């Protein structure tokens, strides 16, 4: 009877991830622990997986996307009431979205057990902008733009990336400064690696309803950021926007 109950999750093994904190940056190395607690009967665990996940908007709703995933250990048997702890070390990938606006990122840990409801643990984390991306945000603010929203969206045709199915877009509104009244909004799509940050910039210029319907009000450019120097980024971004004024 205990085996039958365990197969539907009653009295089954449990898994819990212990993170050292809840806020991280891309490129940061994290040391955590995964605890497996035995249930009321012994169970064979085929796999312990650890994944970093986000979600993005599509035309049909929202989908989840695995940013990174790896296996923690070989198969083993967890005996009744036994406790096992596994040390985990992983790096937050540079492709991890920043948790601003409508963006969520979470760590999911699970046990793969045949003929049973797989136990899992889900921990939401905060992901701050990388130093280079923060320099871009500081530059945008210095030019008089205010953060409006951020969201992960599907990129089905690979317009911005060929390695994943979504992008993260940040929208800013001009409130003051040299470009106030000239544009509707400034949209940024970052792609970061260990060596540099590429920012796709879309400038929506005020052009009236006819121009907007024909997408004639949109101007696009690309900005490369090698260092977290907000003054240098501000100068480059200013030139980029002025070219499309």
Short mmCIF file of C-alpha atoms in Angstrom, two decimals, residues 35-244:
data_model
loop_
_atom_site.label_atom_id
_atom_site.label_comp_id
_atom_site.label_asym_id
_atom_site.label_seq_id
_atom_site.Cartn_x
_atom_site.Cartn_y
_atom_site.Cartn_z
CA UNK A 35 18.27 18.14 -0.29
CA UNK A 36 16.42 14.89 -1.03
CA UNK A 37 14.19 13.55 1.74
CA UNK A 38 13.02 9.94 1.65
CA UNK A 39 9.33 9.20 2.04
CA UNK A 40 7.52 6.32 3.68
CA UNK A 41 8.98 3.72 1.32
CA UNK A 42 12.20 3.24 -0.63
CA UNK A 43 12.24 4.69 -4.15
CA UNK A 44 14.69 4.43 -7.06
CA UNK A 45 15.68 7.89 -8.28
CA UNK A 46 16.84 7.77 -11.91
CA UNK A 47 17.86 11.40 -12.10
CA UNK A 48 18.10 14.63 -10.11
CA UNK A 49 17.85 17.56 -12.49
CA UNK A 50 18.46 21.25 -11.88
CA UNK A 51 17.14 23.88 -14.30
CA UNK A 52 16.97 27.66 -14.68
CA UNK A 53 13.70 28.59 -16.40
CA UNK A 54 11.77 31.62 -17.62
CA UNK A 55 8.60 32.17 -19.64
CA UNK A 56 7.80 34.28 -22.69
CA UNK A 57 4.75 35.57 -24.51
CA UNK A 58 3.58 34.04 -27.81
CA UNK A 59 0.53 34.61 -30.00
CA UNK A 60 -1.09 31.60 -28.30
CA UNK A 61 -0.28 32.50 -24.69
CA UNK A 62 2.83 31.92 -22.61
CA UNK A 63 5.49 29.22 -22.91
CA UNK A 64 8.29 28.19 -20.59
CA UNK A 65 11.89 28.08 -21.78
CA UNK A 66 14.82 26.32 -20.13
CA UNK A 67 17.78 28.70 -19.95
CA UNK A 68 20.15 26.07 -18.58
CA UNK A 69 19.72 22.53 -17.25
CA UNK A 70 22.04 19.82 -15.96
CA UNK A 71 22.04 16.52 -14.12
CA UNK A 72 23.25 16.44 -10.53
CA UNK A 73 23.99 12.78 -9.81
CA UNK A 74 23.82 9.19 -11.00
CA UNK A 75 20.77 7.07 -10.15
CA UNK A 76 20.37 5.97 -6.54
CA UNK A 77 17.84 4.60 -4.09
CA UNK A 78 16.44 6.87 -1.40
CA UNK A 79 15.41 4.81 1.61
CA UNK A 80 12.48 5.63 3.93
CA UNK A 81 13.19 8.80 5.94
CA UNK A 82 16.74 8.99 4.51
CA UNK A 83 18.20 12.42 3.79
CA UNK A 84 20.77 13.16 1.09
CA UNK A 85 22.41 16.48 0.26
CA UNK A 86 24.05 17.35 -3.06
CA UNK A 87 26.28 20.38 -3.57
CA UNK A 88 25.50 22.39 -6.68
CA UNK A 89 27.64 25.02 -8.36
CA UNK A 90 26.34 26.80 -11.44
CA UNK A 91 26.78 30.08 -13.26
CA UNK A 92 23.88 32.36 -14.15
CA UNK A 93 24.11 32.46 -17.99
CA UNK A 94 24.46 35.84 -19.67
CA UNK A 95 21.35 34.95 -21.66
CA UNK A 96 19.25 34.97 -18.48
CA UNK A 97 16.53 37.67 -18.65
CA UNK A 98 16.49 40.47 -16.11
CA UNK A 99 13.48 40.22 -13.79
CA UNK A 100 12.04 43.62 -14.61
CA UNK A 101 8.50 44.35 -15.71
CA UNK A 102 6.60 41.15 -16.50
CA UNK A 103 9.59 38.81 -16.41
CA UNK A 104 9.94 35.86 -14.02
CA UNK A 105 12.92 33.53 -13.60
CA UNK A 106 12.94 30.47 -11.38
CA UNK A 107 15.08 27.51 -10.37
CA UNK A 108 13.37 24.16 -10.75
CA UNK A 109 14.76 21.01 -9.14
CA UNK A 110 13.18 17.62 -9.71
CA UNK A 111 13.50 13.91 -9.11
CA UNK A 112 12.92 11.47 -11.97
CA UNK A 113 11.24 8.40 -10.47
CA UNK A 114 9.73 5.67 -12.65
CA UNK A 115 6.05 4.93 -12.14
CA UNK A 116 5.64 7.84 -9.77
CA UNK A 117 4.59 11.47 -9.66
CA UNK A 118 7.99 13.21 -9.98
CA UNK A 119 8.65 15.46 -6.97
CA UNK A 120 9.92 18.95 -7.77
CA UNK A 121 10.86 22.21 -6.10
CA UNK A 122 10.38 25.68 -7.61
CA UNK A 123 12.21 28.77 -6.32
CA UNK A 124 11.74 32.20 -7.90
CA UNK A 125 14.83 34.40 -8.05
CA UNK A 126 15.57 38.03 -8.88
CA UNK A 127 18.03 38.66 -11.71
CA UNK A 128 19.55 42.13 -11.76
CA UNK A 129 20.99 43.75 -14.90
CA UNK A 130 24.62 42.94 -15.65
CA UNK A 131 27.05 45.86 -15.16
CA UNK A 132 27.06 46.56 -18.92
CA UNK A 133 23.28 46.46 -19.18
CA UNK A 134 22.97 48.66 -16.11
CA UNK A 135 25.29 51.16 -17.81
CA UNK A 136 22.87 51.19 -20.76
CA UNK A 137 19.91 51.80 -18.44
CA UNK A 138 21.79 54.62 -16.70
CA UNK A 139 22.60 56.18 -20.07
CA UNK A 140 18.98 55.95 -21.21
CA UNK A 141 17.83 57.63 -17.99
CA UNK A 142 20.43 60.40 -18.39
CA UNK A 143 18.99 61.14 -21.84
CA UNK A 144 15.56 61.74 -20.30
CA UNK A 145 13.88 58.39 -20.91
CA UNK A 146 11.86 56.60 -18.20
CA UNK A 147 11.45 52.85 -17.91
CA UNK A 148 7.98 51.76 -19.02
CA UNK A 149 7.93 47.97 -19.19
CA UNK A 150 9.90 44.81 -20.00
CA UNK A 151 8.75 41.47 -21.30
CA UNK A 152 10.09 38.30 -22.88
CA UNK A 153 8.56 37.67 -26.28
CA UNK A 154 8.77 34.93 -28.89
CA UNK A 155 11.34 35.37 -31.65
CA UNK A 156 10.07 32.66 -34.04
CA UNK A 157 12.05 33.83 -37.07
CA UNK A 158 15.34 34.36 -35.24
CA UNK A 159 15.38 38.08 -35.96
CA UNK A 160 17.52 38.77 -32.90
CA UNK A 161 18.94 35.41 -31.88
CA UNK A 162 19.47 31.96 -33.37
CA UNK A 163 20.15 30.13 -30.11
CA UNK A 164 16.85 30.53 -28.30
CA UNK A 165 13.20 31.06 -29.14
CA UNK A 166 12.60 34.36 -27.34
CA UNK A 167 14.04 37.81 -26.67
CA UNK A 168 13.59 40.30 -23.84
CA UNK A 169 12.43 43.75 -24.85
CA UNK A 170 12.67 46.88 -22.69
CA UNK A 171 10.51 49.91 -23.43
CA UNK A 172 11.32 53.48 -22.35
CA UNK A 173 9.29 56.68 -22.73
CA UNK A 174 10.84 60.14 -23.32
CA UNK A 175 9.87 62.38 -20.39
CA UNK A 176 12.51 65.13 -20.48
CA UNK A 177 15.89 65.93 -21.94
CA UNK A 178 17.00 66.48 -25.56
CA UNK A 179 14.55 64.03 -27.14
CA UNK A 180 11.35 64.87 -25.29
CA UNK A 181 8.52 65.34 -27.77
CA UNK A 182 10.45 63.81 -30.67
CA UNK A 183 9.73 60.11 -30.10
CA UNK A 184 6.96 57.87 -28.84
CA UNK A 185 9.27 55.34 -27.22
CA UNK A 186 12.68 53.73 -27.22
CA UNK A 187 12.85 49.92 -27.35
CA UNK A 188 15.94 47.92 -26.47
CA UNK A 189 16.65 44.23 -27.10
CA UNK A 190 19.94 43.16 -25.45
CA UNK A 191 22.05 40.13 -26.33
CA UNK A 192 24.97 39.60 -23.98
CA UNK A 193 27.94 37.27 -23.94
CA UNK A 194 30.91 37.14 -21.62
CA UNK A 195 32.87 39.51 -23.86
CA UNK A 196 30.35 42.15 -24.88
CA UNK A 197 26.76 43.35 -24.94
CA UNK A 198 24.91 43.96 -28.19
CA UNK A 199 21.83 46.15 -27.94
CA UNK A 200 19.31 46.31 -30.76
CA UNK A 201 17.70 49.74 -30.62
CA UNK A 202 14.32 50.61 -32.09
CA UNK A 203 13.27 54.24 -32.09
CA UNK A 204 9.58 54.96 -32.59
CA UNK A 205 9.39 58.46 -34.04
CA UNK A 206 6.28 60.59 -33.84
CA UNK A 207 4.99 60.55 -37.41
CA UNK A 208 1.22 60.49 -37.28
CA UNK A 209 -1.26 57.66 -37.74
CA UNK A 210 -0.47 57.04 -41.43
CA UNK A 211 3.25 56.69 -40.77
CA UNK A 212 2.62 54.37 -37.82
CA UNK A 213 0.33 52.12 -39.86
CA UNK A 214 3.06 51.72 -42.47
CA UNK A 215 5.77 51.28 -39.81
CA UNK A 216 7.50 54.31 -41.30
CA UNK A 217 7.91 55.76 -37.82
CA UNK A 218 10.27 52.98 -36.69
CA UNK A 219 14.03 53.33 -36.94
CA UNK A 220 16.43 50.54 -35.98
CA UNK A 221 20.11 50.49 -35.04
CA UNK A 222 22.61 48.33 -33.17
CA UNK A 223 24.87 49.37 -30.30
CA UNK A 224 27.86 47.40 -29.00
CA UNK A 225 28.90 47.82 -25.36
CA UNK A 226 32.26 46.42 -24.27
CA UNK A 227 32.64 48.15 -20.88
CA UNK A 228 30.26 49.22 -18.11
CA UNK A 229 30.95 52.92 -18.73
CA UNK A 230 27.63 54.75 -18.68
CA UNK A 231 29.13 58.03 -19.97
CA UNK A 232 30.60 56.33 -23.02
CA UNK A 233 27.34 54.43 -23.61
CA UNK A 234 25.37 57.66 -23.25
CA UNK A 235 27.50 59.37 -25.90
CA UNK A 236 27.11 56.43 -28.31
CA UNK A 237 23.38 56.16 -27.68
CA UNK A 238 22.88 59.91 -28.13
CA UNK A 239 24.62 59.78 -31.53
CA UNK A 240 22.56 56.75 -32.51
CA UNK A 241 19.26 58.45 -31.64
CA UNK A 242 20.25 61.76 -33.27
CA UNK A 243 20.94 59.95 -36.53
CA UNK A 244 17.27 58.96 -36.64
#
